[in-house]
PDB file of C-alpha atoms and ligand atoms in Angstrom:
ATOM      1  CA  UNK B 164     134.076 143.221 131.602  1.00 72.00           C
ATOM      2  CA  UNK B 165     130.251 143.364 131.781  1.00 73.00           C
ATOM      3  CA  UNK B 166     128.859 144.092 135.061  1.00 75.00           C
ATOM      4  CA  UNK B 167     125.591 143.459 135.421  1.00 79.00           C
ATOM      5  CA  UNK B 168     122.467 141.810 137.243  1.00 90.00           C
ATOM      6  CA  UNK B 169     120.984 140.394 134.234  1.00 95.00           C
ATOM      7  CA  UNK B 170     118.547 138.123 135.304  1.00 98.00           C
ATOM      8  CA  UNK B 171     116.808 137.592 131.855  1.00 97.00           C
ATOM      9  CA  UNK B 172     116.176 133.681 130.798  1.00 97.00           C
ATOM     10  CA  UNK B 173     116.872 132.918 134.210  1.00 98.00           C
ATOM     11  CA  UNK B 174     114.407 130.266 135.982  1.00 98.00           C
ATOM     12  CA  UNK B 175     114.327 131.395 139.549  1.00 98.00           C
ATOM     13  CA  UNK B 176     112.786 129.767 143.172  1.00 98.00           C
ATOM     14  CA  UNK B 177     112.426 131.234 146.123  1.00 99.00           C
ATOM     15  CA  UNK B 178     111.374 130.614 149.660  1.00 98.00           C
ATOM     16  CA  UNK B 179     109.625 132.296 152.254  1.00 98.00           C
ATOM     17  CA  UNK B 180     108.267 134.371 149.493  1.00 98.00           C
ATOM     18  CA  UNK B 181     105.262 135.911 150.789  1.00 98.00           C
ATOM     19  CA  UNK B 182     106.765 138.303 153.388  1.00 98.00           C
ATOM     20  CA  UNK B 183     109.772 140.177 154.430  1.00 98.00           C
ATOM     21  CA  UNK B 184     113.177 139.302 152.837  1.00 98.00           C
ATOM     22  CA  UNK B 185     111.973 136.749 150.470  1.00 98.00           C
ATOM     23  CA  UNK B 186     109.462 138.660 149.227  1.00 98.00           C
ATOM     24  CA  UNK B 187     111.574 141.768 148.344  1.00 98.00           C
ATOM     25  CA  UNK B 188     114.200 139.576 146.637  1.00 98.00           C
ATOM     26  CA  UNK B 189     111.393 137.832 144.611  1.00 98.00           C
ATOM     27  CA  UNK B 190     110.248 141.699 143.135  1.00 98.00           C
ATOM     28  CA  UNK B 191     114.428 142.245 143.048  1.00 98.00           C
ATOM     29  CA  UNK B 192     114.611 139.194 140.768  1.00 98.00           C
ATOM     30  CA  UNK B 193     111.861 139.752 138.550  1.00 98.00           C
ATOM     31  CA  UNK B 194     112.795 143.640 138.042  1.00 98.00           C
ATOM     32  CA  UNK B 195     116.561 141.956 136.736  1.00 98.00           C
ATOM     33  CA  UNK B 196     114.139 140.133 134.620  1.00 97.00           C
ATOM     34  CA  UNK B 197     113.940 136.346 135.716  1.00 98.00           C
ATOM     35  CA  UNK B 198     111.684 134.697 132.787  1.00 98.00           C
ATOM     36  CA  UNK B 199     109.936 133.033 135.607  1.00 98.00           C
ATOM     37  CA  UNK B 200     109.881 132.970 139.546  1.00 98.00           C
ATOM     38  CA  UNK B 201     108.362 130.293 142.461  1.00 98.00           C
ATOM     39  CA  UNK B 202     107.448 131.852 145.145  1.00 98.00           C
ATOM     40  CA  UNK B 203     107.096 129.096 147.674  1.00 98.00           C
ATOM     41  CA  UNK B 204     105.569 130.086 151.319  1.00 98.00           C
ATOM     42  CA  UNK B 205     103.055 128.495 153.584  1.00 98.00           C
ATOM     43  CA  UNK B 206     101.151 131.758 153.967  1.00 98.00           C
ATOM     44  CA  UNK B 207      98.450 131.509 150.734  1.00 98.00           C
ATOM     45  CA  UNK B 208      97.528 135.075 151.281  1.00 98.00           C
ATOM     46  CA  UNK B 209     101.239 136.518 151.475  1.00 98.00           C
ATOM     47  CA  UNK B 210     101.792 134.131 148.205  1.00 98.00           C
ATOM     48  CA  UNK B 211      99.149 135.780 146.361  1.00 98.00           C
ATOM     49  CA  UNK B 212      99.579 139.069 147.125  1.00 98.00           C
ATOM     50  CA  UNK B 213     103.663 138.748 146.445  1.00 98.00           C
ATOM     51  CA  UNK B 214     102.921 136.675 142.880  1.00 98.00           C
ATOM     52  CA  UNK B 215     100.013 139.952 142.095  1.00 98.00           C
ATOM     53  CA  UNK B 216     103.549 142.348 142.867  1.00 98.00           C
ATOM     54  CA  UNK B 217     105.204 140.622 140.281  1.00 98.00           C
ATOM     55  CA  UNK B 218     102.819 139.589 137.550  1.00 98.00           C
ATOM     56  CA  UNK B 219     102.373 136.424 134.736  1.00 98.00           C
ATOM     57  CA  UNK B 220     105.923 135.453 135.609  1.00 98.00           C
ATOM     58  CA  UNK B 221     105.190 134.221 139.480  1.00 98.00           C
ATOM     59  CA  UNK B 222     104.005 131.172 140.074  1.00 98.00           C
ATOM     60  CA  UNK B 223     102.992 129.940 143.699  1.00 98.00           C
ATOM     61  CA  UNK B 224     103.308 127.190 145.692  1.00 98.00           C
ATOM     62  CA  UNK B 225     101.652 126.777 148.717  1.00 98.00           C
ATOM     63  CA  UNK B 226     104.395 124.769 151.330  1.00 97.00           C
ATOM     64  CA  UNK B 227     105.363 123.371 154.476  1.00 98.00           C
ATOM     65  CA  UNK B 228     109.208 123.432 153.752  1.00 98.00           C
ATOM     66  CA  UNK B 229     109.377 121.427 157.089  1.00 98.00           C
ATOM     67  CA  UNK B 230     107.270 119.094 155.532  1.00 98.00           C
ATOM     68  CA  UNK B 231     109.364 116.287 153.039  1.00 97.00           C
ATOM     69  CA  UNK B 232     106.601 115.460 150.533  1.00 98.00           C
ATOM     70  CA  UNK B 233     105.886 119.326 149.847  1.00 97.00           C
ATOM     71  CA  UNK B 234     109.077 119.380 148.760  1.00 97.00           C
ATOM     72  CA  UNK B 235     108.313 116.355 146.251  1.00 97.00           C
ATOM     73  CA  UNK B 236     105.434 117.989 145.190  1.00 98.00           C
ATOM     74  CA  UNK B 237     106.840 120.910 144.347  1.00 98.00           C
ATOM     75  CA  UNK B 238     109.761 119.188 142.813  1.00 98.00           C
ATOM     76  CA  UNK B 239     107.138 117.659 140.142  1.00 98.00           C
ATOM     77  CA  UNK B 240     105.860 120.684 139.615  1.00 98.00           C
ATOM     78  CA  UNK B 241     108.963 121.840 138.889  1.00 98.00           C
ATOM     79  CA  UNK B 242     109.384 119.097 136.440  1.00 98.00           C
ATOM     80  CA  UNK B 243     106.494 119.571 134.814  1.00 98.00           C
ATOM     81  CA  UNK B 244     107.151 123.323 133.970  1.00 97.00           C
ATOM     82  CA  UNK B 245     110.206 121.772 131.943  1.00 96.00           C
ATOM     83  CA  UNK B 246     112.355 124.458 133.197  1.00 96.00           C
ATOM     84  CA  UNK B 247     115.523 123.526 134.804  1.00 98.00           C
ATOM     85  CA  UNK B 248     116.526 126.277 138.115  1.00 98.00           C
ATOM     86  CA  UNK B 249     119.116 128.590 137.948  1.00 98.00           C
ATOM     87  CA  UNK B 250     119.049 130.179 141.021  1.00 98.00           C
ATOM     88  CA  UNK B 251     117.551 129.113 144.342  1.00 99.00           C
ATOM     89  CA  UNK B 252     117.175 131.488 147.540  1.00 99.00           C
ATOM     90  CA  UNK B 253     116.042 129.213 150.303  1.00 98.00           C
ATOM     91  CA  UNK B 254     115.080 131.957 152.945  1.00 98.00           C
ATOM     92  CA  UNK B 255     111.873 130.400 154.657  1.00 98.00           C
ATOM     93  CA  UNK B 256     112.831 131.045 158.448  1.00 98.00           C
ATOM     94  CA  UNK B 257     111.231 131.694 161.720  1.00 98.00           C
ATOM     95  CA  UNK B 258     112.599 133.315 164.961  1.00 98.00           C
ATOM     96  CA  UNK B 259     111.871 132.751 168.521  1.00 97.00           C
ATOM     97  CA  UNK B 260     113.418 132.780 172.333  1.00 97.00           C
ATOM     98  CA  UNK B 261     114.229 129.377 173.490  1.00 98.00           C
ATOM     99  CA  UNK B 262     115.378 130.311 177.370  1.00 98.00           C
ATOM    100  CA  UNK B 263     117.654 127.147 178.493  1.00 97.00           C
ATOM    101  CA  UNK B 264     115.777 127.010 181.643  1.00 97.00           C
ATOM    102  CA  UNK B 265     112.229 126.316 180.527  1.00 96.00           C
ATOM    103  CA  UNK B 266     111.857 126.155 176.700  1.00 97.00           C
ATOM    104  CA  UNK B 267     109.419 122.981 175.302  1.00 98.00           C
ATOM    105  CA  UNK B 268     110.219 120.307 173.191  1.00 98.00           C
ATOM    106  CA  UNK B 269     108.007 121.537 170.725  1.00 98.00           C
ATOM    107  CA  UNK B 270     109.859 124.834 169.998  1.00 98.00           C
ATOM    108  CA  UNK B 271     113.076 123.583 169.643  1.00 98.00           C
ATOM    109  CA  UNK B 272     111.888 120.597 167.181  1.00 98.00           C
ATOM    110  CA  UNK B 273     109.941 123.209 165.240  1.00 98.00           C
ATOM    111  CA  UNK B 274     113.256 125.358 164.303  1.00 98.00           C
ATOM    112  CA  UNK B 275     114.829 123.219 163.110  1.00 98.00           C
ATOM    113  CA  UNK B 276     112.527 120.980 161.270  1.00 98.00           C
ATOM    114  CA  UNK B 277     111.736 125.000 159.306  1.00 98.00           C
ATOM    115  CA  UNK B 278     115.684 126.157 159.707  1.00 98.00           C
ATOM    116  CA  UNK B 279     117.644 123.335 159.091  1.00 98.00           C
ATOM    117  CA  UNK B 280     115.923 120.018 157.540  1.00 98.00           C
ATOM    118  CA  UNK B 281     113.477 121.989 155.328  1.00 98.00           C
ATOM    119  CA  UNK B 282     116.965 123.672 153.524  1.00 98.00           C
ATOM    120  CA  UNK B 283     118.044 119.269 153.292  1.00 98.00           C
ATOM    121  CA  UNK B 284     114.964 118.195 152.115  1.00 98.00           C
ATOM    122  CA  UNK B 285     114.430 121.088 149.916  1.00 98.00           C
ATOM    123  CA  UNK B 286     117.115 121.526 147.985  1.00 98.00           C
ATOM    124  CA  UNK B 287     117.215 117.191 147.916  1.00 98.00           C
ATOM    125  CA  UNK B 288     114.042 117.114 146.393  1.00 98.00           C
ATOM    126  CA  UNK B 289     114.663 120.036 143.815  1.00 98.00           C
ATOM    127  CA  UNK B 290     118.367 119.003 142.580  1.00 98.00           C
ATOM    128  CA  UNK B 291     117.711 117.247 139.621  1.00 98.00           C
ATOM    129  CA  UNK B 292     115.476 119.975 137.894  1.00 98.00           C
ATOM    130  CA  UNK B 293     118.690 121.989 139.053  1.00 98.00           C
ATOM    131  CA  UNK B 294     120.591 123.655 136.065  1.00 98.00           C
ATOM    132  CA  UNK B 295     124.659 122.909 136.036  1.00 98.00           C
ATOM    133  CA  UNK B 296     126.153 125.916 136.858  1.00 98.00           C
ATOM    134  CA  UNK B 297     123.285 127.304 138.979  1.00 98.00           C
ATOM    135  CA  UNK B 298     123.570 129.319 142.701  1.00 98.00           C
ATOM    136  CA  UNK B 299     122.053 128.267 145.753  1.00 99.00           C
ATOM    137  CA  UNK B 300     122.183 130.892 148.591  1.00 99.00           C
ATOM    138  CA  UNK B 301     120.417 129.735 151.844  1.00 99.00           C
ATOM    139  CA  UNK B 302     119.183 132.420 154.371  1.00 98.00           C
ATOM    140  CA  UNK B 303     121.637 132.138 157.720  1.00 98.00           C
ATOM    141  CA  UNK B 304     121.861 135.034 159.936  1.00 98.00           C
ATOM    142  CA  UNK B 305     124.289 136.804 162.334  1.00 97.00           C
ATOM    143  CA  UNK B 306     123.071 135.294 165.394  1.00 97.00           C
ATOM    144  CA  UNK B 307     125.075 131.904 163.595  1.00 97.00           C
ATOM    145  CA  UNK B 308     128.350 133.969 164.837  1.00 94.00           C
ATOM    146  CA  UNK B 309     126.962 136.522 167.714  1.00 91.00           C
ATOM    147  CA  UNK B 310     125.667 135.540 171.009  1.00 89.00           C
ATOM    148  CA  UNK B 311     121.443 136.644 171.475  1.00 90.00           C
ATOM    149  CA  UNK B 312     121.005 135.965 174.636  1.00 92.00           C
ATOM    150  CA  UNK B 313     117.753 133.319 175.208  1.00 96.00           C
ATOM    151  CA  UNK B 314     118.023 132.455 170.942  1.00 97.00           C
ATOM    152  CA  UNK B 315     120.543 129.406 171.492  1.00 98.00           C
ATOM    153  CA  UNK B 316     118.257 126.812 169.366  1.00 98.00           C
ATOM    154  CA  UNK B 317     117.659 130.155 167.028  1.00 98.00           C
ATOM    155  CA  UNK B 318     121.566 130.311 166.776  1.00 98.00           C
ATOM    156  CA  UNK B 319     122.245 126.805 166.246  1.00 98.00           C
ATOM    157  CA  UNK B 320     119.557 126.477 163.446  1.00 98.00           C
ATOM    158  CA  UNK B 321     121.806 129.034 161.534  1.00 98.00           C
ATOM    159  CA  UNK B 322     125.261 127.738 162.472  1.00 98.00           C
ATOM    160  CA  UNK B 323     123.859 124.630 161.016  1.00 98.00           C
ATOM    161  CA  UNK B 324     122.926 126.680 157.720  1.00 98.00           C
ATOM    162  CA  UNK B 325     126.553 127.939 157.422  1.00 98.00           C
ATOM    163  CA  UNK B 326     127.698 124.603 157.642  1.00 98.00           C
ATOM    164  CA  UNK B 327     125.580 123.334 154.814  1.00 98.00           C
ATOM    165  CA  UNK B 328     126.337 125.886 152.426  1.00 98.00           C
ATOM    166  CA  UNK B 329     130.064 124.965 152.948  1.00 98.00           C
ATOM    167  CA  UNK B 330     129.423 120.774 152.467  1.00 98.00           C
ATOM    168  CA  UNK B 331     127.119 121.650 149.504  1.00 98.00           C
ATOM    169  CA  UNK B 332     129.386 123.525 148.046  1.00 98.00           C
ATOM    170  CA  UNK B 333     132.176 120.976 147.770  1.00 98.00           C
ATOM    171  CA  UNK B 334     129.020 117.941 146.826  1.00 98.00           C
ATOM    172  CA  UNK B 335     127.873 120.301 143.944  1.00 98.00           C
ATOM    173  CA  UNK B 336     131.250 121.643 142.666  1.00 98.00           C
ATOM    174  CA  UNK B 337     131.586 118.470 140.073  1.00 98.00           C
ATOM    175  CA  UNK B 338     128.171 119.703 138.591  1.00 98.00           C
ATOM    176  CA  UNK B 339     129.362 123.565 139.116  1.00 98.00           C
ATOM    177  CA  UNK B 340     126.640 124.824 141.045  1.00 98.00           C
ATOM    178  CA  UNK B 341     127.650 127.376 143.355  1.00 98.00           C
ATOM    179  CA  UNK B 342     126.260 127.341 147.119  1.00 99.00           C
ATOM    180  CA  UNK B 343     126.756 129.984 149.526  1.00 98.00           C
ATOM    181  CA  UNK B 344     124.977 131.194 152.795  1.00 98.00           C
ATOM    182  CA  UNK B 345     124.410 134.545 153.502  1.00 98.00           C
ATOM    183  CA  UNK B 346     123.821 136.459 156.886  1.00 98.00           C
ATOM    184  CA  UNK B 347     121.552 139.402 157.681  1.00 98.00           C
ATOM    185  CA  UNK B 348     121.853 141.637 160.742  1.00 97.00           C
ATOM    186  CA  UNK B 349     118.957 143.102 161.879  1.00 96.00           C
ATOM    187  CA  UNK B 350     116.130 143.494 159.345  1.00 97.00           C
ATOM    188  CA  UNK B 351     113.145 145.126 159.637  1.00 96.00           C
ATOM    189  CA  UNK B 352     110.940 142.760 158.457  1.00 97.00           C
ATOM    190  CA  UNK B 353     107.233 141.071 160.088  1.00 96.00           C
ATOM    191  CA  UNK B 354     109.595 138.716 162.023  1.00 95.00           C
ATOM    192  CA  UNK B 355     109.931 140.331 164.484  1.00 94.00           C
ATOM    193  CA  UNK B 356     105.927 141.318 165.198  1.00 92.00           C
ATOM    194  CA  UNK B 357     105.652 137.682 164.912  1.00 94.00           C
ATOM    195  CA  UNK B 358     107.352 137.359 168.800  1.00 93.00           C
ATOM    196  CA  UNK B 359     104.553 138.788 170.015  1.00 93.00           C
ATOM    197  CA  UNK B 360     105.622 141.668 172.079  1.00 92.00           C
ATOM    198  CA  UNK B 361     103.537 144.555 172.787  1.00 94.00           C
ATOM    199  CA  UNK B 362     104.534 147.508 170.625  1.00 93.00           C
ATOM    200  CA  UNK B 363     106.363 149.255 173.101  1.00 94.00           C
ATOM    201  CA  UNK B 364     108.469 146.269 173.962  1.00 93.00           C
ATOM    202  CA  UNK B 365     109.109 145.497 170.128  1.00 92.00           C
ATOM    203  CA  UNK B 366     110.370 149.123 169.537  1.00 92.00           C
ATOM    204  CA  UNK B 367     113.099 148.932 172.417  1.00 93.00           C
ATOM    205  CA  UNK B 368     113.948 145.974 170.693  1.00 90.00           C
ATOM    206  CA  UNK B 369     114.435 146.739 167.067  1.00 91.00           C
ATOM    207  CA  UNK B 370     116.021 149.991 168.863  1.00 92.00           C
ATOM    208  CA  UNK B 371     118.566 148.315 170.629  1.00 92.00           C
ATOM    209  CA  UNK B 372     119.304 145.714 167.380  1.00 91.00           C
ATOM    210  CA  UNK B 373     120.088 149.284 165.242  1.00 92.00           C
ATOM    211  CA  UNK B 374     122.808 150.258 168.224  1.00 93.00           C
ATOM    212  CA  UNK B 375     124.353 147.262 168.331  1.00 91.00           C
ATOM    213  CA  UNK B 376     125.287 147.763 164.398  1.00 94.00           C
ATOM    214  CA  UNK B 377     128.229 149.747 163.640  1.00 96.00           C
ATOM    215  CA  UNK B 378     125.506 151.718 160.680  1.00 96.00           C
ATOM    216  CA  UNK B 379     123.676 152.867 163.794  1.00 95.00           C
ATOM    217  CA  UNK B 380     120.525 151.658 162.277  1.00 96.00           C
ATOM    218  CA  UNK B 381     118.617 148.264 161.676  1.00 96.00           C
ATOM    219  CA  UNK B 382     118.854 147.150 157.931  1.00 98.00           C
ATOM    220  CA  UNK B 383     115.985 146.476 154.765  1.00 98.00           C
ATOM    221  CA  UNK B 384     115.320 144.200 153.077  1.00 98.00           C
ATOM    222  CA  UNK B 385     116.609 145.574 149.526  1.00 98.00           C
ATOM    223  CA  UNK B 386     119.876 145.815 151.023  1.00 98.00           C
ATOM    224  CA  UNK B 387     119.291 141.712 151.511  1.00 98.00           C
ATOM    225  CA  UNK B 388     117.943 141.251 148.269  1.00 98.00           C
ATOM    226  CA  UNK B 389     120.890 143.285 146.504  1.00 98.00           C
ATOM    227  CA  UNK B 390     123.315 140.802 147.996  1.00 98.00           C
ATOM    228  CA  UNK B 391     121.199 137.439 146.988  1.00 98.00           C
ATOM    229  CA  UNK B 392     121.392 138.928 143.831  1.00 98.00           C
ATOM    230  CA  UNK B 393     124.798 139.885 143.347  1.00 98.00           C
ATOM    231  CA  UNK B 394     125.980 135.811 144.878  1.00 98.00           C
ATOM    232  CA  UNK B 395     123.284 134.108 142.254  1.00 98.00           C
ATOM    233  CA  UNK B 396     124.642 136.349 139.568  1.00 97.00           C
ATOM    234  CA  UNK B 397     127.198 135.871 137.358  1.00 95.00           C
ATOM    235  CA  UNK B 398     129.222 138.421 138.994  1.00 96.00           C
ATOM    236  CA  UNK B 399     129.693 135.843 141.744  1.00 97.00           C
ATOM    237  CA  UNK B 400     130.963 132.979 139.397  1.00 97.00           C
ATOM    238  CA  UNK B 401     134.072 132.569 141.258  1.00 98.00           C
ATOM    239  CA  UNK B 402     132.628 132.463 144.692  1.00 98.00           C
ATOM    240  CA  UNK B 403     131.108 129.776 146.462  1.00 98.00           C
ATOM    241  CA  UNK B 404     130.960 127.525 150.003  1.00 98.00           C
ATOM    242  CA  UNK B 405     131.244 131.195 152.002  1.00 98.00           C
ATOM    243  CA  UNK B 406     129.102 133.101 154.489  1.00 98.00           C
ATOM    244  CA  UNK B 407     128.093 136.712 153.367  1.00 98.00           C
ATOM    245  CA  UNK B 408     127.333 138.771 156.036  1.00 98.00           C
ATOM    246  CA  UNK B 409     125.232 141.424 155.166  1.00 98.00           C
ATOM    247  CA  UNK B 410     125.229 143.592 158.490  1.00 97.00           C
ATOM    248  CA  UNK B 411     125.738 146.908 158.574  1.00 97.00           C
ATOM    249  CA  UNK B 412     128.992 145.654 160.418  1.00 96.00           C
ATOM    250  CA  UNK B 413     127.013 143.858 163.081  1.00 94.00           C
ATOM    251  CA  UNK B 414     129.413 141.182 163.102  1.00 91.00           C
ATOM    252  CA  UNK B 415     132.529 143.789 163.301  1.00 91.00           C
ATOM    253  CA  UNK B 416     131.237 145.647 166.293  1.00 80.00           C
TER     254      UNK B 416
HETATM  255  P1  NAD N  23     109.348 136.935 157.627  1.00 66.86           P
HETATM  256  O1  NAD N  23     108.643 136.336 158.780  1.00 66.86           O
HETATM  257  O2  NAD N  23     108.925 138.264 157.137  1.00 66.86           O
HETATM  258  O3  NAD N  23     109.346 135.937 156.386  1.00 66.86           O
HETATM  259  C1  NAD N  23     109.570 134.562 156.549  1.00 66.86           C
HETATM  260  C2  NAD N  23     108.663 133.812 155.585  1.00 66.86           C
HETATM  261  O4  NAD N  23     108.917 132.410 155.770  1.00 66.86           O
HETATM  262  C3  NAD N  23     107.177 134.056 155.891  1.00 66.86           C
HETATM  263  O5  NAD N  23     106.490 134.396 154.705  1.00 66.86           O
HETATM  264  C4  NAD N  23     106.698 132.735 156.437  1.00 66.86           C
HETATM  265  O6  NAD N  23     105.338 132.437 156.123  1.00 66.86           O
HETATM  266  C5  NAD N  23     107.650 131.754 155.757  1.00 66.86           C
HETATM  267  N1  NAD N  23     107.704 130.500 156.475  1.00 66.86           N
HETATM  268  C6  NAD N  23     107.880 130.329 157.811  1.00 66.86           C
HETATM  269  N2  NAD N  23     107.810 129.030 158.111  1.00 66.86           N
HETATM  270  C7  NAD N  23     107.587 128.372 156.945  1.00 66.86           C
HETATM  271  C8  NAD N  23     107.395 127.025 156.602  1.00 66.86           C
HETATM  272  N3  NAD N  23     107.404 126.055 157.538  1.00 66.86           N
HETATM  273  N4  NAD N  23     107.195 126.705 155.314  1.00 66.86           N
HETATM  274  C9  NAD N  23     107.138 127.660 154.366  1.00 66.86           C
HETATM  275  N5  NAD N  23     107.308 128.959 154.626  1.00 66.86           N
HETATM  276  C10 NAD N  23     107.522 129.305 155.900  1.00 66.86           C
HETATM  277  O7  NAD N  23     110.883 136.951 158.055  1.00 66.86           O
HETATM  278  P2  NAD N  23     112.208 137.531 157.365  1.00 66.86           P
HETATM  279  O8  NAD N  23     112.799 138.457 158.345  1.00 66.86           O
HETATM  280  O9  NAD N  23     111.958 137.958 155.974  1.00 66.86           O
HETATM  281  O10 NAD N  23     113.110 136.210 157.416  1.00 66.86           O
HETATM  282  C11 NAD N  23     113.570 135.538 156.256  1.00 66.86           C
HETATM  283  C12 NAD N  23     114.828 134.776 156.630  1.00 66.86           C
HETATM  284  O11 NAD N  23     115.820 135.700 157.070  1.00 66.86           O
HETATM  285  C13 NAD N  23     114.661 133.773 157.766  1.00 66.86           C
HETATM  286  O12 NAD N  23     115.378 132.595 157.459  1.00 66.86           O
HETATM  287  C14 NAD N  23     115.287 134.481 158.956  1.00 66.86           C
HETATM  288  O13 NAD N  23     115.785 133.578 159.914  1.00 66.86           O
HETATM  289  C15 NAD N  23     116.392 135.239 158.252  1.00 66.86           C
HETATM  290  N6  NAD N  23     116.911 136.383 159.010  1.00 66.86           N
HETATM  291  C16 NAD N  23     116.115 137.467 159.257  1.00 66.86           C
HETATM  292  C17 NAD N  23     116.653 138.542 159.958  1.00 66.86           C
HETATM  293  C18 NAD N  23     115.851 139.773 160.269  1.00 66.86           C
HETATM  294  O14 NAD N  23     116.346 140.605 161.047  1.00 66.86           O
HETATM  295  N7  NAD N  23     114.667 139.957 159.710  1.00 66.86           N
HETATM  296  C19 NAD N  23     117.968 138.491 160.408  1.00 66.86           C
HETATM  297  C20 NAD N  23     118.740 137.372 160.146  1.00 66.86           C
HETATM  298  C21 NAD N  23     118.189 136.318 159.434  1.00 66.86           C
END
């Protein structure tokens, strides 16, 4: 038996591409040598600067994934590039409190027009320039499964991810296309500068995320991008509609 992350020939899209998770896997993927990557992001600069990382083979698409008709667009250009997808990493994401007591209407519509109906719409939009056979793996997250006190609308947004990957999975079987969510614990990534906090504040934080992980420590984003790879590859051929926690045994503690 062969194992291997051989990427090569492979027609690969992912995103949330210009920071953080995404980004990493993007480099991951073109290193395993995907013969071409979109990196799809809203952020123009973060696009640029992650498609520069990788060279020729990137090419970017600037996108509200909230947004149906991006998703349309990019499908064409999909179509146009003649180049049918074998592997899809919908990770685009964002994180914020949403206290019961006093959150707005605004916040809560916001998560999951990014979280939840951008992953619909996206993946709707981009099926038929799908290849049989391919992987999907949409980005959920612990907090799907673990209580975060004050990131209820956060939580639901990713339950609702979990759920998808396990419908999906049964609508795509008949054209064998694999779809699985997977989960990451605490990553040290921008998202969490994006709250806001003053430094101090954010360093108690991402302290007290690393002791709630049996590791003792939060996670990176290569250890992310090592599991998107292994579930699009064909080491995962015989795996799909599950939930891959990839936690440092945040979930076990
Ligand atoms: P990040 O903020 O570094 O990256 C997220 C990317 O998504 C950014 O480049 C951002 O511009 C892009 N994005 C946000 N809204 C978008 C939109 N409407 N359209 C297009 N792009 C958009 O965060 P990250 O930590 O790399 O998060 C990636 C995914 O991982 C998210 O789905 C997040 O919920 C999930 N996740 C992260 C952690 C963690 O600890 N970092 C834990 C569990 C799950």
């Amino acid at each position: 038996m062969k194992l291997n992350l051989d990427f090569t020939g492979r027609h690969v899209l992912v995103t949330g591409a210009a920071s953080g998770i995404g980004r990493v896997t993007a480099n991951a993927f073109a290193a395993a040598g995907a013969e071409s990557l979109w990196l799809v992001d809203l952020d123009e600069a973060g696009l640029a600067a992650a498609a520069a990382e990788i060279g020729p083979r990137a090419q970017t698409f600037a996108a509200d994934v909230s947004q149906v008709a991006s998703h349309q667009a990019l499908a064409a250009r999909v179509a146009e590039a003649g180049t049918p997808l074998d592997a899809l990493f919908l990770n685009a994401g964002i994180f914020y409190p949403t206290p019961l007591a006093d959150a707005p209407e605004a916040g809560y519509d916001k998560l999951f027009a990014v979280n939840v109906k951008g992953l619909f719409f996206g993946l709707q939009a981009l099926l038929p320039h799908v290849r049989d056979g391919a992987s999907v793996v949409l980005c959920s997250s612990v907090a799907a499964q673990y209580v975060l006190p004050g990131y209820s609308v956060y939580s639901a947004t990713k339950a609702a991810v979990n759920a998808y990957a396990r419908q999906w999975a049964h609508e795509l079987a008949p054209r064998r296309i694999r779809v699985n969510s997977l989960s990451p614990g605490p990553i040290e990534t921008p998202i969490f500068a994006k709250l806001g906090l003053p430094q101090e504040q954010l360093d108690g934080f991402m302290g007290s995320l690393g002791q709630m992980v049996l590791l003792g420590r939060v996670g990176r984003s290569e250890e992310v991008a090592a599991a998107v790879l292994f579930l699009c590859s064909d080491l995962a051929s015989y795996i799909t509609g599950i939930d891959l926690p990839v936690d440092g045994g945040y979930l076990a503690f």
